[in-house]
Amino acid sequence: MEFIKNISEKARDIGEKAKEITKRSGELLEVTKMRYEISKLEKIMVNNIEAIGELYYRKFKGEEELSAEIERLCQATRGVEQDIQKLREQIEKLMPKPAVCSQCGTELPEGANYCPNCGTRVVE
Ligand SMILES: [Zn+2]
């Protein structure tokens, strides 16, 4: 079945791609680059979920032998999802949170001595 073969190959590519990204994540990737990877992975996820939907529907119509394929594709998709999560966590770590006012929670501009919103003195 050509359709299933294509999906299998696609899923394998995804698996390898995800591995590669995870490996590279060990090094310090720039945040913009990571964001780009995330957007690529998100597109892969959308495609995967669409494929899963199609396979699932075909199974519903009676193609029982699709179960294993659906399972595998779901696993691959889960892997992609986890990689997206890892990348997001890394971005989080690399981006220091801006200081906020202890009184009202307003984000403070760099080097501010007083909160621009409520005037509370900024303490280190
Ligand atoms: Zn304030």
PDB file of C-alpha atoms in Angstrom, residues 49-113:
ATOM      1  CA  ILE A  49      -2.105  14.137  13.322  1.00  0.00           C
ATOM      2  CA  GLU A  50      -3.783  14.566   9.975  1.00  0.00           C
ATOM      3  CA  ALA A  51      -2.257  11.287   8.796  1.00  0.00           C
ATOM      4  CA  ILE A  52      -3.317   9.581  12.011  1.00  0.00           C
ATOM      5  CA  GLY A  53      -6.837  10.835  11.437  1.00  0.00           C
ATOM      6  CA  GLU A  54      -6.889   9.446   7.933  1.00  0.00           C
ATOM      7  CA  LEU A  55      -5.488   6.089   9.021  1.00  0.00           C
ATOM      8  CA  TYR A  56      -7.898   5.923  11.892  1.00  0.00           C
ATOM      9  CA  TYR A  57     -10.837   6.584   9.619  1.00  0.00           C
ATOM     10  CA  ARG A  58      -9.683   3.891   7.220  1.00  0.00           C
ATOM     11  CA  LYS A  59      -9.427   1.510  10.147  1.00  0.00           C
ATOM     12  CA  PHE A  60     -12.943   2.484  11.148  1.00  0.00           C
ATOM     13  CA  LYS A  61     -14.072   1.573   7.634  1.00  0.00           C
ATOM     14  CA  GLY A  62     -12.617  -1.903   8.075  1.00  0.00           C
ATOM     15  CA  GLU A  63      -8.888  -1.834   7.358  1.00  0.00           C
ATOM     16  CA  GLU A  64      -7.989  -3.596  10.581  1.00  0.00           C
ATOM     17  CA  GLU A  65      -4.315  -4.026   9.704  1.00  0.00           C
ATOM     18  CA  LEU A  66      -3.758  -0.304  10.198  1.00  0.00           C
ATOM     19  CA  SER A  67      -3.694  -0.524  13.991  1.00  0.00           C
ATOM     20  CA  ALA A  68       0.054  -1.041  14.287  1.00  0.00           C
ATOM     21  CA  GLU A  69       0.730   1.804  11.891  1.00  0.00           C
ATOM     22  CA  ILE A  70      -1.513   4.169  13.820  1.00  0.00           C
ATOM     23  CA  GLU A  71       0.210   3.170  17.055  1.00  0.00           C
ATOM     24  CA  ARG A  72       3.650   3.776  15.583  1.00  0.00           C
ATOM     25  CA  LEU A  73       2.696   7.123  14.135  1.00  0.00           C
ATOM     26  CA  CYS A  74       1.210   8.175  17.469  1.00  0.00           C
ATOM     27  CA  GLN A  75       4.451   7.214  19.218  1.00  0.00           C
ATOM     28  CA  ALA A  76       6.486   9.204  16.711  1.00  0.00           C
ATOM     29  CA  THR A  77       4.196  12.181  17.149  1.00  0.00           C
ATOM     30  CA  ARG A  78       4.515  11.948  20.906  1.00  0.00           C
ATOM     31  CA  GLY A  79       8.277  12.053  20.479  1.00  0.00           C
ATOM     32  CA  VAL A  80       8.000  15.207  18.400  1.00  0.00           C
ATOM     33  CA  GLU A  81       5.747  16.749  21.015  1.00  0.00           C
ATOM     34  CA  GLN A  82       8.278  15.987  23.751  1.00  0.00           C
ATOM     35  CA  ASP A  83      11.049  17.544  21.693  1.00  0.00           C
ATOM     36  CA  ILE A  84       8.989  20.697  21.296  1.00  0.00           C
ATOM     37  CA  GLN A  85       8.569  20.721  25.063  1.00  0.00           C
ATOM     38  CA  LYS A  86      12.321  20.293  25.615  1.00  0.00           C
ATOM     39  CA  LEU A  87      13.090  23.150  23.260  1.00  0.00           C
ATOM     40  CA  ARG A  88      10.559  25.368  25.027  1.00  0.00           C
ATOM     41  CA  GLU A  89      12.161  24.585  28.384  1.00  0.00           C
ATOM     42  CA  GLN A  90      15.575  25.445  27.004  1.00  0.00           C
ATOM     43  CA  ILE A  91      14.331  28.762  25.673  1.00  0.00           C
ATOM     44  CA  GLU A  92      12.837  29.446  29.078  1.00  0.00           C
ATOM     45  CA  LYS A  93      16.200  28.824  30.736  1.00  0.00           C
ATOM     46  CA  LEU A  94      18.054  31.035  28.272  1.00  0.00           C
ATOM     47  CA  MET A  95      15.657  33.931  28.573  1.00  0.00           C
ATOM     48  CA  PRO A  96      15.990  35.506  31.988  1.00  0.00           C
ATOM     49  CA  LYS A  97      12.669  36.650  33.350  1.00  0.00           C
ATOM     50  CA  PRO A  98      12.307  40.425  33.504  1.00  0.00           C
ATOM     51  CA  ALA A  99      12.162  41.946  36.951  1.00  0.00           C
ATOM     52  CA  VAL A 100       8.686  42.836  38.159  1.00  0.00           C
ATOM     53  CA  CYS A 101       7.428  45.238  40.804  1.00  0.00           C
ATOM     54  CA  SER A 102       7.065  43.550  44.178  1.00  0.00           C
ATOM     55  CA  GLN A 103       3.931  45.554  44.813  1.00  0.00           C
ATOM     56  CA  CYS A 104       1.866  45.425  41.605  1.00  0.00           C
ATOM     57  CA  GLY A 105       3.679  42.939  39.408  1.00  0.00           C
ATOM     58  CA  THR A 106       4.320  45.382  36.560  1.00  0.00           C
ATOM     59  CA  GLU A 107       7.328  44.550  34.412  1.00  0.00           C
ATOM     60  CA  LEU A 108      10.159  46.911  35.282  1.00  0.00           C
ATOM     61  CA  PRO A 109      12.318  48.598  32.666  1.00  0.00           C
ATOM     62  CA  GLU A 110      16.007  47.841  32.990  1.00  0.00           C
ATOM     63  CA  GLY A 111      17.732  49.938  35.635  1.00  0.00           C
ATOM     64  CA  ALA A 112      14.489  51.409  36.974  1.00  0.00           C
ATOM     65  CA  ASN A 113      14.549  52.682  40.574  1.00  0.00           C
TER      66      ASN A 113
END
